[in-house]
């Protein structure tokens, strides 16, 4: 100990004779400190802002969807009224008394409207009322503009104006139906869509040679992020969303970049200082060396420094944040924690295995804990859960719940539902956009599994495989979270039914394979006007009639026979959790998913020219040329519903599909694979074209 102290004193004595070296050390430390601060600003602060901006973009997209949906419903309401003979007869009569009587009836049938008019050529009433915007809109309709919408300031308030043509029996335009409403109903829809304290929402209308007029402003005006502007379906309307300080502060920053670069900087600085001091001491020459020093120089090898007499590196005397009392050898000998969970169940795009053997109650509990911690790390404190009808699903779901709740994370349980309804909930509910589905999809009855969706992203690849190590770690328990139950089936059905053009009494045979989607799919198809004949639509987790995999021709044999026997227009087959679809034509021919994608692509690309259509490598090569011939851009992507879903969201493609039957709509729907919604869209196309498959 005395020898070590003497060596250190000698080293310090020598260093005092080199003030420039000491100054350089101080400058190096100061530079490292400044660089650390700069790195923090560049990595952590910038990362937080980027994540908050991305969240703001998601909120803006949700607001745009809400606004477009509201305007579409209002337009549809006026269109249905404009087609009634009562109003076309009044307009054709040119009798003002009859027109005024019809206008009074219009307001009774559309009580939300503040004004309603039947305008015929030469009618100057709106000019007399100084409603120039309404007059202009009606004139556009009379000139052949089939659907018009505008915002106008009438007096002290903004109002929304809708106009549709009134046509005689020959299809000639004889008048315009004009509906007016205040902004309040639109605000009542926008405010619940996104929490008001998260940002400022504005709707802007741009007219030729103007900068644009803001007619809706609501939310938090404490601007902290760049304004995001998205186009709305009225061509001259846009939505602007500016994230607030609340949104920025609620975003959890990422410290990974700072930790990486900061560690490199700290190690580099210490190494440079160490080498600098070693070289200084090594080449130091005393002006008057003491006899003891001369003796030491003679006894020790030339490369040995007095500071190092203790056998320790110079860096060992510098206290560090990571210093522990554990010997290095003991740390190296400690075995890596891997747990007993089978590696084979962690698949590329979900977790799947044999229930009771590979997927046990303990497995589900630990998975729940790991997923809850991931959600909390992303700023989410609630997980949405759903399960299919397999015999093991309820037990695994309960165990998953126990694990999640033990971390302090909350749960919204949807009960027995198809996977698309769980995905719908992550878009529909304000509390969370993270969900877990207990299902093995199309696999046999003895299997089960977990599909995981975090912030509109399906876990896949390394995200799934790394869960194995996280589940094996020690996860401390906290005050249990809260559990609530919600039934969103009606919300889900109404969202689809309101989006689909009603069918014309098509006879449809539905085979749900005794999976989770049967009862809901029947209600949906009946809701859009179909005559539904159910086949294997009761939930039975043993799948007594055939495995729940519609991609196997043998599993479609009963459906094919019944379609022909009942002279049905269409047969629809769904898988065990309702996210896959396959169709049967009236003649009993199997319409494979890539052929369905051709039908959907023609419809979607006609509305979105030049749009991307994503398909997997297993699909037919004909898709490439067909999509191009329709005016779309074919995009081939890797197989797997998670990979496809993430690609659809990332590229904002309005349509995508897999050969296995996963169809993704992102034009009027949310982008996830949904067999029920795909069935409704197929029936819509058949109804509009008035032809079979």
XYZ file of C-alpha atoms in Angstrom:
693
model
C 0.000 0.000 0.000
C 2.827 2.382 0.929
C 4.669 1.482 -2.264
C 1.561 2.235 -4.361
C 1.048 5.581 -2.614
C 4.659 6.536 -3.172
C 4.368 5.596 -6.857
C 1.268 7.729 -7.301
C 2.903 10.675 -5.500
C 5.917 10.369 -7.759
C 3.691 10.367 -10.864
C 1.824 13.460 -9.690
C 5.094 15.211 -8.923
C 6.296 14.547 -12.464
C 3.015 15.705 -14.034
C 3.188 19.025 -12.159
C 6.292 19.769 -14.184
C 4.202 19.639 -17.409
C 1.502 22.350 -17.056
C 0.708 22.331 -20.785
C -0.125 18.633 -20.610
C -2.412 19.236 -17.632
C -4.069 22.114 -19.508
C -4.589 19.819 -22.488
C -6.257 17.243 -20.210
C -8.600 19.918 -18.845
C -9.443 21.044 -22.395
C -10.114 17.444 -23.428
C -12.512 16.979 -20.506
C -14.231 20.302 -21.242
C -14.520 19.397 -24.916
C -15.984 16.014 -24.031
C -18.536 17.705 -21.777
C -19.567 20.182 -24.472
C -19.739 17.415 -27.077
C -21.926 15.355 -24.718
C -24.328 18.288 -24.379
C -24.373 18.742 -28.167
C -24.969 15.018 -28.671
C -27.842 15.099 -26.192
C -29.509 17.920 -28.100
C -28.910 16.229 -31.439
C -29.980 12.700 -30.490
C -32.393 12.789 -27.538
C -34.158 16.119 -28.148
C -34.303 15.631 -31.913
C -35.488 12.039 -31.451
C -38.278 13.197 -29.151
C -39.369 15.825 -31.664
C -39.284 13.354 -34.558
C -41.355 10.814 -32.619
C -43.823 13.509 -31.581
C -44.077 14.687 -35.201
C -44.785 11.129 -36.341
C -47.491 10.840 -33.678
C -48.897 14.185 -34.831
C -49.016 12.875 -38.411
C -50.987 9.825 -37.231
C -53.426 12.102 -35.396
C -53.755 14.325 -38.484
C -54.471 11.254 -40.624
C -57.155 10.178 -38.168
C -58.722 13.656 -38.256
C -58.653 13.635 -42.060
C -60.388 10.259 -42.129
C -63.006 11.497 -39.638
C -63.666 14.665 -41.663
C -63.896 12.851 -45.000
C -66.236 10.262 -43.511
C -68.502 12.968 -42.054
C -68.682 14.881 -45.358
C -69.352 11.670 -47.257
C -72.285 10.827 -44.957
C -73.746 14.324 -45.334
C -73.371 14.214 -49.129
C -74.980 10.771 -49.196
C -77.894 12.089 -47.129
C -78.523 14.964 -49.560
C -78.045 12.701 -52.585
C -80.703 10.270 -51.360
C -83.111 13.191 -50.852
C -82.308 14.672 -54.278
C -83.352 11.398 -55.914
C -86.865 11.478 -54.396
C -89.593 12.213 -56.935
C -91.285 14.684 -54.555
C -88.431 17.176 -54.990
C -87.812 16.595 -58.698
C -91.549 17.081 -59.348
C -91.547 20.359 -57.392
C -88.512 21.632 -59.305
C -90.033 20.641 -62.654
C -93.307 22.422 -61.856
C -91.635 25.869 -61.600
C -94.443 26.625 -59.111
C -92.887 28.644 -56.263
C -95.600 27.607 -53.801
C -94.905 23.927 -54.520
C -91.140 24.554 -54.299
C -91.472 26.321 -50.926
C -93.627 23.468 -49.618
C -91.006 20.941 -50.731
C -88.232 23.020 -49.104
C -90.135 22.970 -45.812
C -90.372 19.185 -46.057
C -86.640 19.003 -46.855
C -85.803 20.686 -43.535
C -88.126 18.308 -41.678
C -86.361 15.292 -43.194
C -82.901 16.764 -42.598
C -83.285 18.501 -39.191
C -79.521 19.208 -38.890
C -79.699 21.561 -41.875
C -80.099 25.268 -41.090
C -81.416 25.916 -44.583
C -82.604 23.976 -47.612
C -83.457 25.166 -51.107
C -84.613 23.825 -54.471
C -82.979 26.200 -56.957
C -84.162 26.275 -60.567
C -82.608 28.246 -63.449
C -83.186 31.968 -62.985
C -83.992 31.685 -59.248
C -82.437 34.768 -57.579
C -83.585 34.164 -53.986
C -80.086 33.408 -52.691
C -78.754 36.618 -54.279
C -81.524 38.573 -52.540
C -80.482 36.952 -49.235
C -76.828 37.845 -49.967
C -75.981 34.140 -49.928
C -73.599 34.504 -52.860
C -71.684 31.313 -52.053
C -74.875 29.256 -52.095
C -75.958 30.854 -55.371
C -72.536 30.140 -56.919
C -72.631 26.519 -55.724
C -76.150 25.993 -57.094
C -75.140 27.532 -60.432
C -72.204 25.083 -60.637
C -74.595 22.202 -60.045
C -77.013 23.475 -62.693
C -74.041 23.660 -65.082
C -73.313 19.950 -64.583
C -71.073 19.703 -61.486
C -72.598 16.540 -59.998
C -71.423 17.033 -56.407
C -70.360 20.271 -54.792
C -69.456 21.278 -51.271
C -68.160 24.547 -49.876
C -67.684 26.474 -46.642
C -68.981 30.038 -46.588
C -69.237 32.853 -44.061
C -72.903 33.838 -43.893
C -73.320 36.780 -41.594
C -71.038 36.259 -38.595
C -70.815 32.466 -38.819
C -69.306 29.901 -41.154
C -71.641 27.310 -42.626
C -71.215 24.209 -44.782
C -73.070 24.153 -48.097
C -73.893 20.962 -50.027
C -75.409 20.876 -53.509
C -76.727 18.001 -55.647
C -78.516 18.044 -59.028
C -82.239 17.385 -59.412
C -82.904 15.383 -62.579
C -86.036 14.584 -64.566
C -86.872 11.122 -65.858
C -84.675 11.674 -68.929
C -81.671 12.438 -66.721
C -81.631 16.146 -67.557
C -80.673 18.554 -64.764
C -83.723 20.685 -63.917
C -82.589 22.138 -60.600
C -80.208 21.999 -57.661
C -80.877 20.883 -54.082
C -78.866 23.046 -51.673
C -78.413 22.080 -48.028
C -76.827 24.314 -45.372
C -75.633 23.448 -41.879
C -73.621 25.051 -39.100
C -70.113 23.878 -38.237
C -71.181 22.521 -34.845
C -72.074 18.967 -35.981
C -68.678 18.692 -37.699
C -66.932 20.000 -34.556
C -68.866 17.483 -32.450
C -67.319 14.727 -34.592
C -63.787 16.152 -34.697
C -63.344 16.886 -30.980
C -63.697 13.276 -29.715
C -61.469 11.949 -32.522
C -58.303 13.458 -30.999
C -57.816 14.888 -27.507
C -57.979 18.670 -27.838
C -54.912 19.309 -25.673
C -52.683 17.401 -28.122
C -52.731 20.052 -30.815
C -54.455 22.653 -32.961
C -56.799 21.457 -35.726
C -57.701 23.749 -38.628
C -59.775 23.236 -41.768
C -58.808 25.491 -44.671
C -60.618 26.226 -47.927
C -58.547 27.571 -50.826
C -60.158 29.415 -53.704
C -58.384 30.477 -56.940
C -55.880 33.322 -56.427
C -56.337 33.319 -52.628
C -54.169 32.156 -49.723
C -56.968 30.119 -48.231
C -59.545 30.789 -45.540
C -59.511 28.963 -42.197
C -63.099 28.129 -41.299
C -62.532 25.664 -38.424
C -60.073 26.185 -35.570
C -60.187 23.980 -32.491
C -57.760 22.556 -29.934
C -54.595 23.587 -28.097
C -52.882 26.667 -29.558
C -49.519 26.110 -27.808
C -47.664 25.166 -30.983
C -44.543 23.032 -30.429
C -44.220 21.125 -33.715
C -44.272 21.829 -37.426
C -47.752 22.054 -38.946
C -48.851 18.959 -40.889
C -51.148 19.659 -43.834
C -53.208 16.916 -45.498
C -55.564 17.205 -48.455
C -59.244 16.453 -47.902
C -61.625 14.930 -50.427
C -63.108 18.289 -51.462
C -60.228 19.200 -53.794
C -59.781 22.711 -52.429
C -59.951 21.758 -48.736
C -57.088 20.800 -46.478
C -56.628 19.840 -42.841
C -53.823 21.347 -40.786
C -52.714 19.861 -37.479
C -50.059 21.415 -35.260
C -48.816 19.359 -32.309
C -48.845 21.116 -28.930
C -46.390 21.195 -26.034
C -48.555 18.551 -24.342
C -48.018 16.179 -27.283
C -44.278 16.865 -27.341
C -43.856 16.399 -23.582
C -45.915 13.188 -23.562
C -43.595 11.594 -26.125
C -40.948 9.354 -24.587
C -37.551 10.268 -26.116
C -35.138 7.598 -27.300
C -31.803 7.509 -25.462
C -30.258 4.764 -27.593
C -28.348 7.085 -29.905
C -27.057 9.235 -27.061
C -26.044 6.168 -25.036
C -24.131 4.744 -28.006
C -22.314 7.910 -29.064
C -21.871 9.056 -25.454
C -20.209 5.758 -24.535
C -17.878 5.975 -27.526
C -17.019 9.573 -26.620
C -16.365 8.756 -22.939
C -14.163 5.749 -23.713
C -12.274 7.645 -26.433
C -11.626 10.609 -24.123
C -10.382 8.398 -21.289
C -8.127 6.408 -23.630
C -6.613 9.594 -25.085
C -5.989 11.046 -21.607
C -4.525 7.739 -20.425
C -2.133 7.498 -23.381
C -1.191 11.163 -23.045
C -0.306 10.755 -19.369
C 1.530 7.469 -19.945
C 3.666 9.012 -22.692
C 4.336 12.090 -20.574
C 5.497 9.974 -17.647
C 7.467 7.609 -19.882
C 9.527 10.370 -21.531
C 9.793 12.528 -18.434
C 13.368 13.467 -17.416
C 13.962 14.885 -13.911
C 16.423 17.771 -13.697
C 17.910 16.384 -10.511
C 16.904 12.767 -9.962
C 17.149 11.482 -6.443
C 19.322 8.458 -5.605
C 16.170 6.428 -4.924
C 14.750 7.333 -8.305
C 17.992 6.315 -10.014
C 17.920 3.014 -8.170
C 14.325 2.356 -9.213
C 15.135 3.150 -12.810
C 17.944 0.643 -12.704
C 15.918 -2.112 -11.076
C 12.719 -1.855 -13.169
C 12.400 -2.740 -16.874
C 12.434 0.344 -19.148
C 8.766 0.021 -20.124
C 7.537 -0.037 -16.525
C 6.140 3.157 -15.004
C 6.207 3.905 -11.237
C 2.483 4.672 -11.403
C 1.823 1.081 -12.439
C 3.720 -0.593 -9.587
C 0.495 -1.837 -8.078
C -0.224 -3.971 -11.137
C -3.321 -1.898 -11.988
C -3.952 0.291 -15.017
C -3.877 4.056 -14.531
C -7.559 4.065 -15.561
C -8.406 1.881 -12.561
C -7.928 4.814 -10.178
C -10.480 6.952 -12.036
C -13.929 6.405 -10.452
C -16.620 5.562 -13.020
C -20.400 5.344 -13.095
C -20.313 1.675 -14.002
C -17.884 0.637 -11.240
C -19.086 -2.381 -9.241
C -17.663 -4.606 -6.541
C -18.163 -7.741 -8.671
C -14.924 -9.239 -9.975
C -14.607 -9.280 -13.758
C -14.069 -13.045 -13.876
C -17.235 -13.642 -11.873
C -19.252 -11.516 -14.323
C -17.853 -13.381 -17.322
C -18.635 -16.785 -15.812
C -22.273 -15.878 -15.116
C -24.518 -17.869 -17.543
C -26.762 -15.961 -19.965
C -30.447 -16.082 -19.050
C -32.419 -17.771 -21.844
C -35.372 -19.376 -20.070
C -37.168 -22.561 -21.064
C -39.463 -21.162 -23.747
C -39.166 -23.073 -27.046
C -37.501 -21.048 -29.768
C -39.701 -22.602 -32.464
C -42.873 -20.757 -31.350
C -41.366 -17.315 -32.022
C -42.212 -17.084 -35.730
C -41.401 -14.425 -38.286
C -44.721 -12.607 -37.903
C -46.447 -13.999 -34.809
C -46.154 -16.471 -31.915
C -47.628 -19.900 -32.624
C -47.392 -23.376 -31.095
C -49.235 -26.305 -29.559
C -51.439 -25.146 -26.678
C -50.674 -26.724 -23.304
C -47.272 -27.998 -24.441
C -45.405 -25.171 -26.135
C -47.816 -22.394 -25.143
C -48.580 -22.790 -21.438
C -50.223 -20.594 -18.802
C -46.764 -19.555 -17.568
C -45.745 -18.684 -21.133
C -48.800 -16.445 -21.569
C -48.235 -14.712 -18.206
C -44.600 -13.908 -18.996
C -45.524 -12.784 -22.504
C -48.122 -10.449 -21.011
C -45.488 -8.894 -18.755
C -42.999 -8.439 -21.609
C -45.591 -6.888 -23.933
C -46.847 -4.564 -21.204
C -43.319 -3.291 -20.566
C -42.881 -2.674 -24.292
C -46.134 -0.730 -24.388
C -45.197 1.350 -21.341
C -41.808 2.117 -22.912
C -43.702 3.566 -25.902
C -45.849 5.772 -23.707
C -48.892 3.460 -23.772
C -50.493 2.330 -20.515
C -53.395 0.255 -21.875
C -53.475 -2.885 -24.034
C -56.529 -4.044 -26.006
C -57.104 -7.820 -25.902
C -59.202 -10.195 -27.959
C -59.411 -13.969 -28.404
C -60.824 -16.471 -30.864
C -63.052 -19.461 -30.085
C -60.409 -22.176 -29.645
C -60.731 -24.343 -26.544
C -57.423 -23.071 -25.146
C -57.951 -19.387 -25.979
C -59.886 -18.397 -22.854
C -57.275 -19.891 -20.489
C -54.349 -18.344 -22.391
C -56.181 -15.015 -22.563
C -56.727 -14.999 -18.780
C -53.052 -15.801 -18.165
C -51.992 -13.082 -20.597
C -54.220 -10.645 -18.682
C -52.651 -11.580 -15.345
C -49.188 -10.881 -16.708
C -50.177 -7.513 -18.185
C -52.067 -6.324 -15.114
C -49.173 -7.293 -12.797
C -46.999 -4.577 -14.416
C -49.529 -1.816 -13.694
C -50.669 -1.722 -17.320
C -54.443 -1.561 -17.951
C -56.558 -3.830 -20.186
C -59.583 -3.308 -22.424
C -60.946 -6.786 -23.208
C -63.120 -7.206 -26.294
C -64.018 -10.840 -25.594
C -64.409 -13.430 -28.357
C -63.874 -11.476 -31.590
C -62.244 -11.866 -35.010
C -58.797 -10.310 -35.422
C -60.061 -7.462 -37.690
C -62.285 -6.190 -34.870
C -59.264 -6.000 -32.554
C -57.367 -4.043 -35.222
C -60.397 -1.786 -35.651
C -60.354 -1.124 -31.896
C -56.732 0.103 -32.055
C -57.918 2.779 -34.491
C -61.314 3.461 -32.902
C -60.528 3.701 -29.176
C -58.810 6.738 -27.693
C -57.261 4.853 -24.750
C -54.758 2.808 -26.759
C -53.549 1.817 -30.210
C -51.800 -1.358 -29.013
C -53.504 -4.750 -29.126
C -52.874 -8.486 -28.667
C -55.009 -11.224 -30.230
C -55.022 -14.777 -28.870
C -55.466 -16.889 -32.000
C -53.798 -19.477 -34.190
C -55.663 -18.153 -37.238
C -56.069 -20.940 -39.841
C -54.114 -23.638 -37.955
C -55.645 -26.876 -36.539
C -57.498 -26.956 -33.220
C -54.549 -28.082 -31.056
C -52.609 -24.925 -31.929
C -52.857 -21.431 -30.533
C -50.848 -18.242 -30.726
C -50.568 -14.487 -30.340
C -50.730 -11.689 -32.913
C -49.339 -8.381 -31.646
C -50.057 -4.889 -32.983
C -48.332 -1.844 -31.486
C -49.230 1.666 -32.680
C -50.573 0.421 -36.036
C -47.523 -1.751 -36.604
C -47.611 -5.556 -36.628
C -44.723 -7.111 -34.704
C -42.523 -9.260 -36.924
C -38.997 -10.598 -37.376
C -36.587 -9.717 -34.592
C -39.327 -7.837 -32.702
C -41.049 -11.186 -32.113
C -37.931 -13.286 -31.562
C -36.437 -10.890 -28.989
C -39.522 -11.424 -26.793
C -38.067 -14.799 -25.756
C -35.193 -13.157 -23.884
C -37.442 -10.435 -22.423
C -39.856 -13.077 -21.091
C -36.995 -14.913 -19.364
C -35.859 -11.816 -17.455
C -36.977 -10.963 -13.934
C -39.957 -8.587 -14.242
C -40.970 -6.926 -10.944
C -44.677 -6.688 -10.153
C -46.382 -3.354 -9.452
C -49.798 -2.184 -8.312
C -52.148 -4.115 -10.623
C -53.650 -2.296 -13.583
C -57.388 -2.026 -14.216
C -59.454 -4.302 -16.472
C -62.513 -3.204 -18.439
C -64.726 -4.967 -20.980
C -66.059 -3.354 -24.175
C -68.273 -4.588 -26.993
C -67.325 -2.811 -30.217
C -69.154 -5.136 -32.601
C -71.869 -2.586 -33.393
C -69.327 0.223 -33.910
C -67.348 -2.034 -36.236
C -70.401 -3.089 -38.234
C -71.729 0.454 -38.601
C -68.322 1.717 -39.723
C -68.328 -0.818 -42.581
C -72.030 -0.611 -43.470
C -71.864 3.193 -43.742
C -68.896 2.852 -46.105
C -70.407 0.284 -48.496
C -72.892 0.833 -51.318
C -75.862 -1.443 -50.420
C -76.230 -4.741 -52.254
C -79.225 -5.560 -54.451
C -80.438 -8.660 -52.606
C -77.523 -10.909 -53.545
C -77.778 -14.465 -52.236
C -74.532 -15.251 -50.393
C -73.392 -18.516 -48.775
C -71.048 -17.800 -45.861
C -68.648 -20.451 -44.511
C -66.853 -19.170 -41.404
C -65.262 -22.565 -40.679
C -66.649 -22.533 -37.087
C -64.244 -19.651 -36.430
C -64.607 -16.391 -34.532
C -66.043 -14.327 -37.410
C -69.261 -16.242 -38.163
C -71.940 -14.363 -36.211
C -70.448 -10.939 -36.970
C -70.066 -11.684 -40.688
C -73.734 -12.722 -40.946
C -74.834 -9.427 -39.366
C -72.539 -7.471 -41.675
C -73.702 -9.095 -44.920
C -77.349 -8.771 -43.894
C -76.651 -5.143 -42.963
C -75.539 -4.313 -46.503
C -78.599 -5.971 -48.039
C -77.563 -9.569 -48.739
C -79.671 -12.696 -48.363
C -77.266 -14.765 -46.223
C -77.283 -18.551 -45.918
C -74.831 -19.487 -43.115
C -72.636 -22.582 -43.313
C -70.547 -23.575 -40.245
C -70.964 -20.113 -38.699
C -71.395 -21.222 -35.075
C -68.212 -20.954 -33.011
C -66.667 -24.341 -32.216
C -62.979 -24.430 -31.314
C -62.670 -28.101 -32.272
C -63.479 -27.234 -35.931
C -65.627 -30.365 -36.423
C -66.498 -29.788 -40.099
C -63.155 -28.867 -41.642
C -59.944 -27.050 -40.615
C -60.362 -23.245 -40.640
C -58.014 -22.773 -43.610
C -59.817 -21.611 -46.788
C -56.622 -21.790 -48.864
C -56.938 -25.621 -48.982
C -59.366 -26.675 -51.774
C -60.675 -29.671 -49.788
C -61.937 -27.291 -47.084
C -64.050 -25.463 -49.699
C -65.871 -28.501 -51.081
C -69.030 -28.105 -48.949
C -69.216 -24.399 -49.778
C -68.840 -25.046 -53.527
C -71.584 -27.683 -53.505
C -74.014 -25.534 -51.518
C -73.444 -22.453 -53.704
C -74.479 -24.471 -56.757
C -77.314 -26.285 -54.972
C -78.850 -23.046 -53.646
C -78.253 -21.110 -56.907
C -76.387 -18.509 -54.864
C -74.667 -15.507 -56.425
C -71.549 -15.878 -54.314
C -69.790 -17.987 -51.694
C -67.526 -16.452 -49.049
C -65.037 -18.456 -46.955
C -63.259 -16.990 -43.913
C -60.469 -18.441 -41.795
C -60.460 -19.060 -38.038
C -59.924 -15.443 -36.988
C -61.592 -13.680 -39.927
C -58.638 -11.894 -41.504
C -58.479 -14.132 -44.619
C -61.022 -14.410 -47.414
C -61.639 -16.663 -50.394
C -64.611 -16.557 -52.788
C -66.663 -19.046 -54.807
C -68.433 -17.956 -58.003
C -72.064 -18.845 -58.778
C -70.807 -21.711 -60.952
C -68.794 -23.180 -58.054
C -65.394 -21.996 -59.281
C -62.787 -21.080 -56.646
C -61.714 -17.427 -56.951
C -58.222 -17.415 -55.446
C -57.005 -14.404 -53.424
C -54.661 -13.114 -56.140
C -57.621 -13.199 -58.557
C -59.677 -11.279 -55.996
C -56.839 -8.760 -55.828
C -57.183 -8.227 -59.592
C -60.869 -7.377 -59.117
C -60.129 -5.049 -56.211
C -57.181 -3.416 -58.018
C -59.344 -2.466 -60.987
C -61.861 -0.796 -58.658
C -59.351 0.962 -56.375
C -56.938 2.158 -59.076
C -59.844 3.640 -61.054
C -60.430 5.915 -58.045
C -56.712 6.427 -57.263
C -54.793 6.533 -60.579
C -51.082 5.822 -60.198
C -51.512 4.340 -56.706
C -49.362 1.496 -55.363
C -50.866 -2.003 -55.162
C -48.790 -4.335 -52.959
C -48.759 -8.132 -53.407
C -46.548 -10.954 -52.182
C -44.104 -13.071 -54.157
C -46.416 -16.118 -54.078
C -49.110 -14.343 -56.107
C -49.451 -14.815 -59.843
C -47.049 -12.893 -62.079
C -50.060 -11.691 -64.083
C -50.780 -9.183 -61.304
C -47.777 -7.107 -62.348
C -49.003 -6.430 -65.885
C -52.681 -6.204 -64.928
C -52.112 -3.570 -62.240
C -49.985 -1.559 -64.678
C -52.689 -1.826 -67.348
C -55.240 -0.442 -64.877
C -52.981 2.577 -64.271
C -51.544 1.468 -60.917
C -48.002 0.771 -59.741
C -47.340 -2.898 -58.825
C -45.180 -3.404 -55.710
C -43.992 -6.939 -54.836
C -43.222 -7.539 -51.149
C -42.227 -10.348 -48.797
C -44.819 -12.927 -47.713
C -46.377 -12.680 -44.235
C -49.415 -10.713 -43.064
C -47.303 -8.619 -40.649
C -44.794 -7.666 -43.342
C -47.596 -6.794 -45.759
C -49.537 -4.737 -43.201
C -46.443 -2.747 -42.253
C -45.607 -2.141 -45.937
C -49.144 -0.908 -46.653
C -48.988 1.562 -43.748
C -45.434 2.664 -44.590
C -46.064 3.224 -48.324
C -49.634 4.521 -47.873
C -50.724 2.131 -50.629
C -54.543 2.005 -50.897
C -54.594 -1.761 -51.558
C -52.552 -4.901 -50.962
C -53.017 -8.644 -50.806
C -51.398 -12.005 -50.138
C -51.907 -15.293 -51.941
C -52.945 -16.792 -48.583
C -56.069 -14.591 -48.519
C -55.073 -11.538 -46.479
C -56.508 -8.463 -48.270
C -55.560 -4.974 -47.056
C -57.649 -1.876 -47.881
C -56.213 1.533 -47.038
C -58.322 3.787 -49.260
C -61.543 3.885 -47.237
C -60.466 1.499 -44.455
C -57.580 1.396 -41.979
C -54.981 -0.677 -43.853
C -55.153 -3.932 -41.869
C -56.179 -7.317 -43.305
C -59.914 -7.796 -42.867
C -61.800 -10.691 -44.462
C -65.207 -9.257 -43.493
C -64.515 -5.823 -44.977
C -63.029 -7.418 -48.116
C -66.223 -9.474 -48.533
C -68.318 -6.300 -48.287
C -66.143 -4.529 -50.876
C -66.440 -7.516 -53.240
C -70.231 -7.453 -52.927
C -70.209 -3.674 -53.513
C -68.310 -4.165 -56.791
C -70.727 -6.903 -57.907
C -73.716 -4.666 -57.083
C -72.335 -1.622 -58.901
C -71.387 -3.616 -62.001
C -74.546 -5.730 -61.777
C -72.622 -8.846 -62.753
C -71.269 -11.983 -61.097
C -67.688 -13.092 -60.637
